[in-house]
Coordinates of C-alpha atoms (C1' of nucleotides) in Angstrom, one line a residue:
Chain H
M34 CA 98.0 163.3 -15.9
L35 CA 101.0 161.2 -14.7
S36 CA 100.8 158.4 -12.3
Q37 CA 103.2 157.7 -9.4
E38 CA 104.9 155.2 -11.7
D39 CA 105.3 157.7 -14.5
I40 CA 106.8 160.2 -12.1
Q41 CA 109.3 157.6 -10.8
F42 CA 110.3 156.8 -14.4
Y43 CA 111.0 160.4 -15.1
I44 CA 112.8 161.0 -11.8
S45 CA 115.1 158.2 -12.7
I46 CA 116.3 160.0 -15.9
L47 CA 116.1 163.5 -14.6
K48 CA 119.0 163.7 -12.2
G49 CA 120.7 167.1 -12.7
V50 CA 118.0 168.6 -14.9
N51 CA 116.9 172.1 -14.0
V52 CA 113.5 172.8 -12.7
I53 CA 112.2 174.7 -15.7
D54 CA 113.1 171.8 -18.0
I55 CA 111.5 169.3 -15.6
Y56 CA 108.3 171.4 -15.6
R57 CA 108.3 171.6 -19.5
L58 CA 108.8 167.8 -19.8
F59 CA 106.1 167.0 -17.3
K60 CA 103.7 169.4 -18.8
T61 CA 103.9 167.8 -22.2
A62 CA 104.2 164.2 -21.0
K63 CA 100.9 162.3 -21.2
T64 CA 99.7 158.9 -20.4
K65 CA 98.0 157.7 -23.4
K66 CA 95.7 154.7 -23.9
I67 CA 95.3 153.1 -27.3
R68 CA 92.8 150.4 -27.8
A69 CA 93.6 147.1 -29.6
G70 CA 93.6 147.6 -33.4
E71 CA 93.8 151.4 -33.2
I72 CA 96.3 153.2 -35.3
Y73 CA 98.8 155.3 -33.3
I74 CA 100.8 156.8 -36.2
H75 CA 99.5 156.8 -39.8
E76 CA 101.6 156.3 -42.9
G77 CA 102.8 159.5 -44.4
T78 CA 102.5 161.6 -41.2
A79 CA 105.5 163.1 -39.5
S80 CA 104.8 162.8 -35.9
T81 CA 107.6 163.1 -33.5
K82 CA 105.7 161.7 -30.6
M83 CA 107.5 158.9 -28.7
G84 CA 105.9 156.4 -26.4
H85 CA 107.3 154.4 -23.6
I86 CA 105.2 151.3 -23.4
K87 CA 103.9 150.6 -19.9
K88 CA 101.5 147.9 -20.9
G89 CA 100.5 146.3 -24.1
L90 CA 102.0 145.5 -27.5
M91 CA 102.3 147.4 -30.7
R92 CA 103.5 146.9 -34.2
A93 CA 104.7 148.9 -37.2
Y94 CA 103.7 147.6 -40.6
Q95 CA 103.8 148.4 -44.3
L96 CA 100.9 147.9 -46.7
K97 CA 102.2 146.4 -50.0
P98 CA 100.6 147.4 -53.3
N99 CA 98.9 144.0 -53.5
G100 CA 97.3 144.4 -50.1
D101 CA 99.8 142.3 -48.1
E102 CA 100.8 143.6 -44.8
I103 CA 104.4 143.3 -43.7
T104 CA 105.1 143.7 -40.0
I105 CA 108.5 145.3 -39.6
L106 CA 108.5 146.0 -35.8
L107 CA 107.0 144.6 -32.7
R108 CA 107.4 146.5 -29.4
W109 CA 106.1 145.7 -25.9
E110 CA 106.4 146.6 -22.2
S111 CA 109.3 148.9 -21.3
Q112 CA 110.3 149.5 -24.9
F113 CA 109.9 152.7 -26.8
I114 CA 107.8 153.2 -29.9
G115 CA 107.8 156.0 -32.3
S116 CA 108.2 156.8 -36.0
Y117 CA 111.9 156.4 -36.4
D118 CA 111.6 157.8 -40.0
T119 CA 110.5 161.0 -38.4
I120 CA 112.5 161.0 -35.2
M121 CA 115.8 159.9 -36.7
W122 CA 115.8 161.4 -40.1
Q123 CA 112.9 163.9 -40.2
K124 CA 110.8 162.2 -42.8
P125 CA 107.2 161.1 -42.9
S126 CA 106.6 157.6 -41.6
R127 CA 106.7 154.9 -44.2
F128 CA 105.0 152.6 -41.7
I129 CA 101.7 152.4 -39.9
F130 CA 102.0 152.1 -36.1
Q131 CA 99.2 150.1 -34.5
A132 CA 98.3 148.7 -31.1
L133 CA 97.8 144.9 -31.2
E134 CA 96.5 145.0 -27.6
D135 CA 95.0 147.7 -25.4
T136 CA 98.2 149.7 -24.8
T137 CA 99.2 152.3 -22.3
L138 CA 102.0 154.6 -23.2
T139 CA 103.9 157.4 -21.5
E140 CA 104.2 159.8 -24.3
T141 CA 106.6 162.6 -24.8
D142 CA 107.6 164.6 -27.9
Y143 CA 111.0 163.8 -29.2
N144 CA 111.5 167.3 -30.6
L145 CA 111.2 168.6 -27.1
V146 CA 113.6 166.0 -25.8
Q147 CA 116.0 166.8 -28.7
E148 CA 115.9 170.5 -28.1
M149 CA 116.4 170.0 -24.4
A150 CA 119.1 167.4 -25.0
D151 CA 121.1 169.9 -27.0
R152 CA 121.2 172.2 -24.0
N153 CA 121.0 169.7 -21.1
S154 CA 123.2 166.7 -20.8
S155 CA 120.8 164.8 -18.4
I156 CA 118.1 165.0 -21.1
G157 CA 120.9 163.9 -23.5
A158 CA 121.3 160.8 -21.4
Y159 CA 117.6 160.2 -21.8
R160 CA 117.9 160.5 -25.6
S161 CA 120.8 158.2 -25.5
I162 CA 118.7 155.6 -23.6
F163 CA 116.1 155.7 -26.3
Q164 CA 118.7 155.4 -29.0
V165 CA 120.5 152.5 -27.3
D166 CA 117.2 150.8 -26.7
M167 CA 116.4 151.0 -30.5
L168 CA 120.0 149.9 -31.4
K169 CA 119.9 146.9 -29.1
E170 CA 116.8 145.6 -30.7
A171 CA 118.0 146.4 -34.2
T172 CA 121.4 144.8 -34.0
D173 CA 120.0 141.8 -32.3
R174 CA 117.6 141.3 -35.2
I175 CA 120.2 141.8 -37.9
E176 CA 122.2 139.1 -36.2
S177 CA 119.2 136.8 -36.3
F178 CA 118.9 137.4 -40.0
V179 CA 122.5 136.9 -40.8
L180 CA 123.4 134.1 -38.4
L181 CA 120.2 132.1 -38.1
S182 CA 117.8 130.2 -40.3
P183 CA 114.1 131.0 -40.3
K184 CA 113.5 128.1 -38.0
E185 CA 116.2 129.1 -35.6
R186 CA 115.0 132.7 -35.7
Y187 CA 111.5 131.5 -34.6
L188 CA 113.0 129.4 -31.9
K189 CA 115.1 132.3 -30.6
L190 CA 112.1 134.6 -30.6
I191 CA 109.9 132.2 -28.5
H192 CA 112.8 131.5 -26.3
E193 CA 113.4 135.1 -25.5
K194 CA 109.8 136.3 -25.5
P195 CA 107.7 133.2 -24.8
D196 CA 104.4 135.1 -24.5
I197 CA 104.7 136.6 -27.9
V198 CA 103.1 133.6 -29.6
N199 CA 100.0 134.1 -27.5
R200 CA 99.9 137.8 -28.0
V201 CA 100.7 138.2 -31.7
P202 CA 98.9 136.4 -34.5
D203 CA 101.2 134.1 -36.6
K204 CA 100.5 136.1 -39.7
Y205 CA 102.2 139.1 -38.1
L206 CA 105.0 137.1 -36.5
S207 CA 105.9 135.4 -39.8
T208 CA 106.5 138.6 -41.7
Y209 CA 108.4 140.0 -38.7
L210 CA 110.7 137.0 -39.0
G211 CA 111.0 137.6 -42.8
I212 CA 109.0 134.6 -43.9
T213 CA 105.5 133.9 -45.1
P214 CA 102.6 132.7 -42.8
V215 CA 102.5 129.5 -44.7
S216 CA 106.2 128.9 -44.1
L217 CA 105.9 129.7 -40.4
S218 CA 103.1 127.1 -40.1
R219 CA 105.3 124.5 -41.7
I220 CA 108.2 125.4 -39.4
R221 CA 105.9 124.9 -36.4
K222 CA 104.9 121.6 -37.7
R223 CA 108.5 120.5 -38.2
I224 CA 109.5 121.6 -34.7
A225 CA 106.5 119.7 -33.2
S226 CA 107.4 116.5 -35.1
E227 CA 111.0 116.6 -33.9
Q228 CA 109.4 115.5 -30.6
Chain G
M7 CA 148.5 163.9 -34.5
L8 CA 145.5 165.3 -36.0
S9 CA 145.3 166.7 -39.6
Q10 CA 143.5 169.8 -40.7
E11 CA 140.6 167.7 -41.8
D12 CA 140.4 166.0 -38.4
I13 CA 140.3 169.3 -36.6
Q14 CA 137.5 170.5 -38.9
F15 CA 135.6 167.4 -38.1
Y16 CA 135.9 168.0 -34.4
I17 CA 135.1 171.7 -34.6
S18 CA 131.9 170.8 -36.4
I19 CA 130.7 168.9 -33.3
L20 CA 132.3 171.0 -30.6
K21 CA 130.2 174.1 -30.6
G22 CA 129.7 175.1 -27.0
V23 CA 132.1 172.7 -25.5
N24 CA 134.4 174.1 -22.9
V25 CA 138.1 174.4 -23.5
I26 CA 139.2 171.8 -21.0
D27 CA 136.9 169.2 -22.6
I28 CA 138.1 170.1 -26.1
Y29 CA 141.7 169.7 -24.9
R30 CA 141.0 166.3 -23.4
L31 CA 139.2 165.1 -26.5
F32 CA 142.0 166.3 -28.8
K33 CA 144.6 164.8 -26.6
T34 CA 143.1 161.3 -26.8
A35 CA 142.0 161.5 -30.5
K36 CA 144.4 159.7 -32.8
T37 CA 144.7 159.2 -36.5
K38 CA 145.2 155.5 -36.9
K39 CA 146.1 153.5 -40.0
I40 CA 145.2 149.8 -40.3
R41 CA 146.6 147.8 -43.1
A42 CA 144.4 145.5 -45.2
G43 CA 143.8 142.3 -43.4
E44 CA 144.8 143.5 -40.1
I45 CA 142.6 143.0 -37.1
Y46 CA 141.3 146.1 -35.3
I47 CA 139.4 144.6 -32.5
H48 CA 139.8 140.9 -31.5
E49 CA 137.0 138.7 -30.3
G50 CA 136.5 138.6 -26.6
T51 CA 138.2 141.9 -26.0
A52 CA 136.3 144.8 -24.5
S53 CA 137.7 147.8 -26.3
T54 CA 135.7 151.0 -26.2
K55 CA 137.7 152.6 -29.0
M56 CA 135.6 154.1 -31.7
G57 CA 136.8 155.0 -35.2
H58 CA 135.4 157.4 -37.7
I59 CA 136.5 156.0 -41.1
K60 CA 138.3 158.6 -43.2
K61 CA 139.4 156.2 -45.9
G62 CA 139.0 152.5 -46.4
L63 CA 136.7 149.7 -45.5
M64 CA 136.2 147.4 -42.6
R65 CA 134.1 144.4 -41.6
A66 CA 133.1 142.7 -38.4
Y67 CA 132.7 138.9 -38.6
Q68 CA 132.1 135.9 -36.5
L69 CA 134.0 132.6 -36.7
K70 CA 131.6 129.7 -36.6
P71 CA 132.7 126.4 -34.8
N72 CA 133.1 124.7 -38.2
G73 CA 135.5 127.4 -39.4
D74 CA 133.0 129.4 -41.5
E75 CA 133.2 133.1 -41.3
I76 CA 130.1 135.2 -41.2
T77 CA 130.4 138.9 -42.0
I78 CA 127.9 140.8 -39.9
L79 CA 128.9 144.3 -40.6
L80 CA 130.6 146.3 -43.3
R81 CA 131.6 149.9 -42.8
W82 CA 133.3 152.4 -45.0
E83 CA 134.1 156.1 -45.5
S84 CA 132.4 158.5 -43.1
Q85 CA 130.9 155.8 -41.0
F86 CA 131.8 154.8 -37.5
I87 CA 133.3 151.5 -36.4
G88 CA 133.6 150.1 -33.0
S89 CA 132.6 147.1 -30.8
Y90 CA 129.0 147.8 -30.2
D91 CA 128.9 144.9 -27.8
T92 CA 131.3 146.8 -25.6
I93 CA 130.2 150.4 -26.4
M94 CA 126.5 149.8 -26.1
W95 CA 126.2 147.1 -23.5
Q96 CA 129.6 146.9 -21.9
K97 CA 130.4 143.3 -23.0
P98 CA 133.4 141.7 -24.7
S99 CA 133.1 141.7 -28.4
R100 CA 131.6 138.6 -30.0
F101 CA 133.0 139.8 -33.3
I102 CA 136.3 140.3 -35.0
F103 CA 136.8 143.7 -36.5
Q104 CA 139.1 143.7 -39.5
A105 CA 140.2 146.1 -42.2
L106 CA 139.5 144.8 -45.7
E107 CA 141.5 147.7 -47.2
D108 CA 144.2 150.0 -45.9
T109 CA 142.1 152.1 -43.6
T110 CA 142.5 155.4 -41.9
L111 CA 140.5 156.1 -38.8
T112 CA 140.0 159.1 -36.5
E113 CA 139.9 157.2 -33.3
T114 CA 138.4 158.3 -30.0
D115 CA 137.5 156.5 -26.8
Y116 CA 133.8 156.1 -26.4
N117 CA 134.1 156.0 -22.6
L118 CA 135.6 159.5 -22.7
V119 CA 132.8 160.7 -25.0
Q120 CA 130.3 159.0 -22.8
E121 CA 131.7 160.6 -19.6
M122 CA 131.8 164.0 -21.2
A123 CA 128.4 163.6 -22.8
D124 CA 126.9 163.0 -19.4
R125 CA 128.2 166.5 -18.4
N126 CA 128.2 168.3 -21.6
S127 CA 125.3 168.5 -24.0
S128 CA 127.5 169.3 -27.1
I129 CA 129.4 166.1 -26.6
G130 CA 126.0 164.5 -26.1
A131 CA 125.1 165.7 -29.6
Y132 CA 128.2 163.9 -30.8
R133 CA 127.2 160.7 -29.1
S134 CA 123.8 161.1 -30.6
I135 CA 125.3 161.4 -34.1
F136 CA 127.2 158.2 -33.6
Q137 CA 124.1 156.4 -32.4
V138 CA 121.9 157.7 -35.1
D139 CA 124.5 156.7 -37.7
M140 CA 124.4 153.1 -36.3
L141 CA 120.6 153.1 -36.1
K142 CA 120.2 154.3 -39.7
E143 CA 122.3 151.5 -41.0
A144 CA 120.7 148.9 -38.7
T145 CA 117.1 149.8 -39.5
D146 CA 117.8 149.9 -43.1
R147 CA 119.2 146.5 -43.1
I148 CA 116.4 145.0 -41.1
E149 CA 114.0 146.4 -43.7
S150 CA 116.1 144.7 -46.4
F151 CA 115.7 141.4 -44.6
V152 CA 112.0 141.7 -43.9
L153 CA 110.9 143.4 -47.1
L154 CA 113.2 142.0 -49.8
S155 CA 114.3 138.7 -51.2
P156 CA 118.0 137.8 -51.3
K157 CA 118.2 138.8 -54.9
E158 CA 116.5 142.2 -54.2
R159 CA 118.8 142.7 -51.3
Y160 CA 121.8 142.2 -53.5
L161 CA 120.4 144.6 -56.1
K162 CA 119.7 147.2 -53.5
L163 CA 123.2 147.0 -52.1
I164 CA 124.9 147.4 -55.5
H165 CA 122.5 150.2 -56.3
E166 CA 123.3 152.1 -53.1
K167 CA 126.9 151.3 -52.9
P168 CA 128.1 150.3 -56.4
D169 CA 131.8 150.2 -55.6
I170 CA 131.2 147.6 -52.9
V171 CA 131.4 144.7 -55.3
N172 CA 134.9 145.7 -56.3
R173 CA 136.0 146.3 -52.8
V174 CA 134.5 143.3 -50.9
P175 CA 134.9 139.7 -52.0
D176 CA 131.7 137.9 -52.7
K177 CA 132.2 135.4 -49.9
Y178 CA 132.0 138.3 -47.5
L179 CA 129.2 140.1 -49.3
S180 CA 127.1 136.9 -49.3
T181 CA 127.0 136.3 -45.6
Y182 CA 126.5 140.0 -45.0
L183 CA 123.3 139.6 -47.1
G184 CA 122.3 136.5 -45.1
I185 CA 123.0 133.9 -47.9
T186 CA 125.8 131.5 -48.9
P187 CA 128.5 132.4 -51.4
V188 CA 127.1 129.7 -53.7
S189 CA 123.7 131.2 -53.6
L190 CA 125.1 134.7 -54.3
S191 CA 126.9 133.3 -57.3
R192 CA 123.7 131.9 -58.7
I193 CA 121.8 135.1 -58.1
R194 CA 124.4 137.0 -60.1
K195 CA 124.0 134.5 -62.9
R196 CA 120.3 134.9 -62.9
I197 CA 120.5 138.6 -62.9
A198 CA 122.9 138.5 -65.8
S199 CA 120.7 136.2 -67.8
E200 CA 117.7 138.4 -67.4
Q201 CA 119.6 140.7 -69.8
Chain L
dA54 C1' 74.6 129.7 -29.2
dG55 C1' 75.0 130.2 -34.0
dC56 C1' 76.7 132.6 -38.0
dA57 C1' 80.2 135.1 -40.2
dT58 C1' 84.7 136.3 -40.5
dT59 C1' 89.4 135.7 -40.0
dA60 C1' 93.4 132.9 -39.0
dA61 C1' 96.0 128.8 -39.5
dT62 C1' 96.9 124.6 -41.6
dT63 C1' 97.5 121.6 -45.4
dA64 C1' 98.3 120.3 -50.2
dG65 C1' 100.4 120.5 -54.8
dC66 C1' 103.6 122.6 -57.4
dT67 C1' 107.6 125.8 -58.7
dT68 C1' 111.5 128.3 -57.3
dT69 C1' 115.2 129.1 -54.5
dT70 C1' 118.5 127.9 -51.1
dG71 C1' 121.8 124.9 -48.6
dT72 C1' 125.3 121.5 -48.9
dT73 C1' 129.2 119.1 -50.7
dA74 C1' 132.4 118.6 -54.0
dA75 C1' 134.5 119.3 -58.5
dT76 C1' 136.1 122.7 -61.7
dT77 C1' 137.4 127.0 -63.4
dT78 C1' 139.1 131.6 -62.7
dT79 C1' 141.5 135.0 -60.2
dT80 C1' 144.9 136.5 -57.1
dT81 C1' 148.9 136.0 -54.4
dT82 C1' 153.6 135.2 -53.8
dA83 C1' 158.0 133.0 -54.2
Chain C
dT273 C1' 156.1 134.6 -64.6
dA274 C1' 155.1 130.2 -62.9
dA275 C1' 153.4 127.7 -59.2
dA276 C1' 150.4 127.8 -55.3
dA277 C1' 146.6 129.4 -52.9
dA278 C1' 142.2 131.4 -52.7
dA279 C1' 137.9 132.7 -54.7
dA280 C1' 134.2 132.1 -57.7
dT281 C1' 131.4 129.2 -60.4
dT282 C1' 129.1 125.1 -61.6
dA283 C1' 126.8 120.7 -60.7
dA284 C1' 123.9 117.4 -58.4
dC285 C1' 120.8 116.5 -54.9
dA286 C1' 118.1 117.4 -50.7
dA287 C1' 115.6 120.6 -47.9
dA288 C1' 113.1 124.6 -47.4
dA289 C1' 110.6 128.6 -49.1
dG290 C1' 107.2 131.0 -52.1
dC291 C1' 102.7 130.9 -54.2
dT292 C1' 97.9 129.7 -54.8
dA293 C1' 94.0 127.6 -53.4
dA294 C1' 91.3 124.5 -50.5
dT295 C1' 90.2 123.0 -46.0
dT296 C1' 90.0 123.2 -41.1
dA297 C1' 90.2 125.7 -36.8
dA298 C1' 89.6 129.7 -34.0
dT299 C1' 87.6 134.1 -33.1
dG300 C1' 84.4 137.7 -33.1
dC301 C1' 79.8 139.4 -33.1
dT302 C1' 74.8 139.9 -32.8

DNA sequence: AGCATTAATTAGCTTTTGTTAATTTTTTTA
DNA sequence: TAAAAAAATTAACAAAAGCTAATTAATGCT
């Protein structure tokens, strides 16, 4: 079942799409709720489902042989989440996708979008929005890694997304920033002591 | 003027495109040669040109206030190059795009692709190829930064692209890897001494 | 509320990186 | 091909990060 909001979201991307395609898209689109801690996509699975986050926060992480968890992706309201291993290059996910808060998604199947996009340019525009959204986040992060120090990276993150520190445990934030939890703790201390 | 090769490349992505669009695309597509050292896109300009590299190697870099150059992107044969600041979010480029070798591009204008993609799903597929290509490289690099140490990052790069060390000066490679030239030199020494 | 669990901080120590500058090697070019 | 310029390496030192483990703080649960 789709809410008024969902319908508005779809209408915004469906200009020029024919009625049959709209029907197919709506029929498969679901509002999905995932509780905090729950796994959305397991490692090794090849799910092409794709969620547009309405509320909540999710992460993708990898489990290292020694048991360490490395958070590779954080996504929140108005962003897309999905196994890009599967969606982009048709491979099983190397990552585990998990909700860190109770999360509400508008879920579609990327294969359907893909198939329709190949026939319908308005759906193609939707696919493009998804890809640009992923690209924006990705290039931004690369720039953080290349141009900034770990400390600057952390400051940039809390500047751009101030609520993140209250929503994501430091142990996840730190690996997301490419450093260890111990190191992040020291960075925070250094920042605090600088006044 | 397009070569036989260029034409084949376009045909591969033009299934189902109408004749008028094909004509428009071919009319604007150019084979462009850039000599080593030459600037392709200057900082602050908003060019939507997009090159598909046939031969050669290019980089995007940023000039820091103190004069340091930071290489943020390296692109080579069969990859796309273009100001993603402009193409993706309609802003002037924060980076300088430069050929590191004599480079041959097949150049199109992204605005034309974009406009045609919004009407034509086959062109949309072409846009998608470009976006996925960018995404693949971007996510791969993020994973390098999050999961690997500088040394591992360097080893991964020379494993996946062995000729890069002979084609790109270390001072560019190092900042591309998020470290200083001095540090890369030490890493190389450490690797060599481990037998 | 109290106990158990988990997260964050701190400490001590080692390794690596950044920085600056000097030296050596390589490349360019006149 | 010799001189000049640029790149790479090395050195010395300070700053920061990784690692392991202990301690403290926060959170979750019955």
